[in-house]
Amino acid sequence: MSETATLELNGKRYVLPVTVGSENEKAVAIGSLRDTTGYITLDDGYGNTGSCQSEITFIDGEQGILRYRGIPIEELADKSTFVEVAYLLIYGHLPNRSELRSFSDLLTENQNLHEDMKYHFEGFSSMAHPMAMLSAMINASSCFYPGLMGPASRDRFNIHAARLLAQVRTIAAFSYRKSRGLPIIYPKRAYKYTANFLHMMFSEPYQDYELKPEVVKALDLIFVLHADHEQNCSTATVRMVASSKANLFACAAAGVCALWGPLHGGANQAVIEMLQDIHDSGDDGSKFINAAKDKDSGRRLMGFGHRVYKNYDPRAKIIKTACDRLLETLQVSDPLLDIAKKLEEAALSDDYFVSRKLYPNVDFYSGIIMRALSIPVEMFTVIFAIGRMPGWIANFKEILDDPKSRIYRPRQVYTGRPLNHYVPLDDRP
Ligand code: CMC
C-alpha cells in the first residue's frame, strides 16, 4: 500500500498522498489541501516546499551528493566537457558521436549576434555592471528573432536553445569588452565553446590570445560545475516565468537577474572582495570570522553555507583541488588563496559554523581560479550565468514538455490592515 500522511484540523482528519522520488525523497502532496480544508501551507523561503517534480538534477545535501541526470558530478568533472554536459542536461542522455557533432555545429552556426545588437551595447554606460548588460541583452535578443516574441514553442525549441547557449557567451564577452572600452572581438568557427569565449574576451584585433590548454580546461570545468543545481533561486525564477509561457530568452533574462544577488551567484564576486578586504586590512581572518558570527555586524562569511548542503559542497571540493593544480601549473601564487584556506580551516573548527553545518560552497574557491585565468572580478557572476544556462534551458524544457504544467501562482497569508474606507484628502489628519 502506498504511504499517506494524515492531517488533523479542527477535529477532522484528512488523508494526504505521499509522492516518492526515484532516490526515495518523500513529499506530502497537498494539491487538494485548500479545496478540502480551506487552509494553505506557509513556508518562508520555501525551505520545505517542493515546487515541482523534476528529472534533471539530484542533490543529497546531507551526504554532499550532486548528480546531473543520475551521473555523479565528480565523473562529469573528470571526464566530460561543458557542451556534452549541456546536451545531457537539456536532452536527458549523454550524446552519441553524431548527436554531439550536430549539437556543436548548431551552437557554432548560432553564435553570432544579430549585427544590429552591437548598437544596443553603445547605449550602456562604461560603468555598467556586465550582469546588467547580460540580462538586458539576452532580453533584447527576443526583438531580433521573429517567432521568439510569441509564447514558448516546442517546434522551435532546439534552435532557440542553441542560439541562447551559444550567444550568452558572445554577449558576455562583448559586455566585458564594452565595459573596458575595448573593440569587440567576433567568435571564430574553428574554436570550441570555451576556447571561443576566452578568444572573444582576450584577443585583440591585431593579436590572437594564446589559448593554453590548462586555462581552457579550468574554465570549462567551472562551467560544468555550475551547469545545474535543481531548484535554486534563479532556476526557480526561470520556471516561474516559463510557467506563464513566456519565451526562453525572457525566462533566461529573469534567471540572470535572480542570480546576480550576493546570496546567490553574486557570492563569487563577494568572496573575492571579502578576501581582498582581509588582505588589505592585514587581518589574519580572525577579525572577519568574529564579525561573521556577530548578527549585528551585517557581515557573513561569503562562500560559506548553503540551503541544501549540510555537508561539504561537492563542487567546492572539486574546485579546491583544481585551484591548487592550476595555480601550480601556471606558477601563480595568490595571497588570497592562502587567506581562503586559513579562513576555511578556522571556520571548520569553530563551533558557530560547525553547529550550523556551514561549509564552503561552490563560490568559495571559484573566484581564485577565475583570477588566475585573468577574468576580472565583475565578470565572475557572468561566468556563473554562462555555466548555469543549460540548467535553465533544461528546466524551461521540462515545463514546455509537460502537458499538465500550470502557471506558478503561490498563495499568501495577508497580514495587512482589515477593511477600511477611502478618506478624502481634506479629511485626512
Ligand atoms: N556566515 C555566517 N553565518 C551564516 C552564514 C554565513 N555565510 N550562512 C548562514 N549563516 C547562519 C545564519 O545567520 C543562521 O544562523 P542562526 O540559526 O543563528 O540564525 C544559520 O546560519 C542558518 O542560515 P540561514 O540564513 O537561515 O540559511 P539559508 O539557507 O536561508 O541561507 C545562504 C543560505 C547560502 C543564503 C547563506 O548560507 C549565506 O548567506 N551564505 C553566504 C552567501 C553565499 O555564499 N551564497 C552562495 C550560495 S551557493 C551558490 C549559489 O547557490 O548561488
PDB file of C-alpha atoms and ligand atoms in Angstrom, residues 229 232 259 262-267 271 292-293 295 299-308 310 313 315 352-353 356 358 361-363 384 388, ligand 1:
ATOM      1  CA  HIS A 229      21.664  22.804  -9.240  1.00  0.00           C
ATOM      2  CA  ASN A 232      17.892  27.280  -6.621  1.00  0.00           C
ATOM      3  CA  LEU A 259      21.439  35.045  -9.991  1.00  0.00           C
ATOM      4  CA  PRO A 262      25.252  38.240  -3.382  1.00  0.00           C
ATOM      5  CA  LEU A 263      23.362  35.475  -1.560  1.00  0.00           C
ATOM      6  CA  HIS A 264      23.237  33.528  -4.843  1.00  0.00           C
ATOM      7  CA  GLY A 265      25.591  33.777  -7.845  1.00  0.00           C
ATOM      8  CA  GLY A 266      26.885  37.187  -6.794  1.00  0.00           C
ATOM      9  CA  ALA A 267      28.628  35.444  -3.890  1.00  0.00           C
ATOM     10  CA  VAL A 271      34.074  36.272  -1.766  1.00  0.00           C
ATOM     11  CA  ALA A 292      30.593  36.981  10.519  1.00  0.00           C
ATOM     12  CA  LYS A 293      29.410  35.334  13.762  1.00  0.00           C
ATOM     13  CA  LYS A 295      24.476  39.088  13.710  1.00  0.00           C
ATOM     14  CA  ARG A 299      28.627  40.511   7.624  1.00  0.00           C
ATOM     15  CA  ARG A 300      28.614  36.889   6.575  1.00  0.00           C
ATOM     16  CA  LEU A 301      31.398  34.582   5.626  1.00  0.00           C
ATOM     17  CA  MET A 302      30.757  34.732   1.891  1.00  0.00           C
ATOM     18  CA  GLY A 303      31.126  31.430   0.056  1.00  0.00           C
ATOM     19  CA  PHE A 304      30.044  29.556   3.174  1.00  0.00           C
ATOM     20  CA  GLY A 305      26.717  27.913   3.936  1.00  0.00           C
ATOM     21  CA  HIS A 306      24.001  26.550   1.716  1.00  0.00           C
ATOM     22  CA  ARG A 307      20.263  25.982   1.948  1.00  0.00           C
ATOM     23  CA  VAL A 308      20.564  22.360   0.834  1.00  0.00           C
ATOM     24  CA  LYS A 310      24.653  20.474   5.279  1.00  0.00           C
ATOM     25  CA  ASP A 313      29.531  21.150  -1.244  1.00  0.00           C
ATOM     26  CA  ARG A 315      31.574  21.269  -6.252  1.00  0.00           C
ATOM     27  CA  TYR A 352      29.438  28.601  15.305  1.00  0.00           C
ATOM     28  CA  PHE A 353      29.993  27.194  11.798  1.00  0.00           C
ATOM     29  CA  ARG A 356      25.102  25.274  11.898  1.00  0.00           C
ATOM     30  CA  LEU A 358      28.168  25.756   7.349  1.00  0.00           C
ATOM     31  CA  ASN A 361      30.147  26.263  -1.149  1.00  0.00           C
ATOM     32  CA  VAL A 362      30.913  26.444  -4.892  1.00  0.00           C
ATOM     33  CA  ASP A 363      31.699  30.158  -4.700  1.00  0.00           C
ATOM     34  CA  PHE A 384      28.301  31.548 -13.358  1.00  0.00           C
ATOM     35  CA  ARG A 388      24.036  27.795 -15.466  1.00  0.00           C
TER      36      ARG A 388
HETATM   37  N1  CMC B   1      28.199  33.353   7.579  1.00  0.00           N
HETATM   38  C1  CMC B   1      27.745  33.454   8.859  1.00  0.00           C
HETATM   39  N2  CMC B   1      26.597  32.882   9.285  1.00  0.00           N
HETATM   40  C2  CMC B   1      25.864  32.213   8.391  1.00  0.00           C
HETATM   41  C3  CMC B   1      26.255  32.069   7.052  1.00  0.00           C
HETATM   42  C4  CMC B   1      27.484  32.668   6.667  1.00  0.00           C
HETATM   43  N3  CMC B   1      27.910  32.562   5.393  1.00  0.00           N
HETATM   44  N4  CMC B   1      25.326  31.353   6.377  1.00  0.00           N
HETATM   45  C5  CMC B   1      24.377  31.055   7.272  1.00  0.00           C
HETATM   46  N5  CMC B   1      24.702  31.561   8.493  1.00  0.00           N
HETATM   47  C6  CMC B   1      23.950  31.378   9.758  1.00  0.00           C
HETATM   48  C7  CMC B   1      22.695  32.248   9.783  1.00  0.00           C
HETATM   49  O1  CMC B   1      22.964  33.503  10.373  1.00  0.00           O
HETATM   50  C8  CMC B   1      21.765  31.394  10.607  1.00  0.00           C
HETATM   51  O2  CMC B   1      22.168  31.499  11.972  1.00  0.00           O
HETATM   52  P1  CMC B   1      21.058  31.387  13.160  1.00  0.00           P
HETATM   53  O3  CMC B   1      20.498  29.994  13.050  1.00  0.00           O
HETATM   54  O4  CMC B   1      21.821  31.637  14.397  1.00  0.00           O
HETATM   55  O5  CMC B   1      20.028  32.452  12.854  1.00  0.00           O
HETATM   56  C9  CMC B   1      22.089  29.970  10.172  1.00  0.00           C
HETATM   57  O6  CMC B   1      23.469  30.025   9.759  1.00  0.00           O
HETATM   58  C10 CMC B   1      21.219  29.456   9.021  1.00  0.00           C
HETATM   59  O7  CMC B   1      21.345  30.394   7.957  1.00  0.00           O
HETATM   60  P2  CMC B   1      20.166  30.857   7.008  1.00  0.00           P
HETATM   61  O8  CMC B   1      20.444  32.241   6.532  1.00  0.00           O
HETATM   62  O9  CMC B   1      18.857  30.591   7.670  1.00  0.00           O
HETATM   63  O10 CMC B   1      20.349  29.827   5.831  1.00  0.00           O
HETATM   64  P3  CMC B   1      19.684  29.918   4.419  1.00  0.00           P
HETATM   65  O11 CMC B   1      19.502  28.526   3.968  1.00  0.00           O
HETATM   66  O12 CMC B   1      18.484  30.795   4.449  1.00  0.00           O
HETATM   67  O13 CMC B   1      20.776  30.686   3.529  1.00  0.00           O
HETATM   68  C11 CMC B   1      22.708  31.079   2.241  1.00  0.00           C
HETATM   69  C12 CMC B   1      21.692  30.037   2.713  1.00  0.00           C
HETATM   70  C13 CMC B   1      23.597  30.444   1.171  1.00  0.00           C
HETATM   71  C14 CMC B   1      21.977  32.263   1.619  1.00  0.00           C
HETATM   72  C15 CMC B   1      23.574  31.534   3.459  1.00  0.00           C
HETATM   73  O14 CMC B   1      24.293  30.454   3.972  1.00  0.00           O
HETATM   74  C16 CMC B   1      24.517  32.674   3.091  1.00  0.00           C
HETATM   75  O15 CMC B   1      24.133  33.848   3.157  1.00  0.00           O
HETATM   76  N6  CMC B   1      25.805  32.358   2.687  1.00  0.00           N
HETATM   77  C17 CMC B   1      26.718  33.393   2.231  1.00  0.00           C
HETATM   78  C18 CMC B   1      26.404  33.740   0.777  1.00  0.00           C
HETATM   79  C19 CMC B   1      26.837  32.652  -0.178  1.00  0.00           C
HETATM   80  O16 CMC B   1      27.942  32.135  -0.088  1.00  0.00           O
HETATM   81  N7  CMC B   1      25.945  32.329  -1.141  1.00  0.00           N
HETATM   82  C20 CMC B   1      26.234  31.339  -2.166  1.00  0.00           C
HETATM   83  C21 CMC B   1      25.391  30.116  -2.023  1.00  0.00           C
HETATM   84  S1  CMC B   1      25.975  28.712  -3.017  1.00  0.00           S
HETATM   85  C22 CMC B   1      25.861  29.151  -4.656  1.00  0.00           C
HETATM   86  C23 CMC B   1      24.527  29.615  -5.100  1.00  0.00           C
HETATM   87  O17 CMC B   1      23.509  28.968  -4.890  1.00  0.00           O
HETATM   88  O18 CMC B   1      24.473  30.669  -5.714  1.00  0.00           O
END
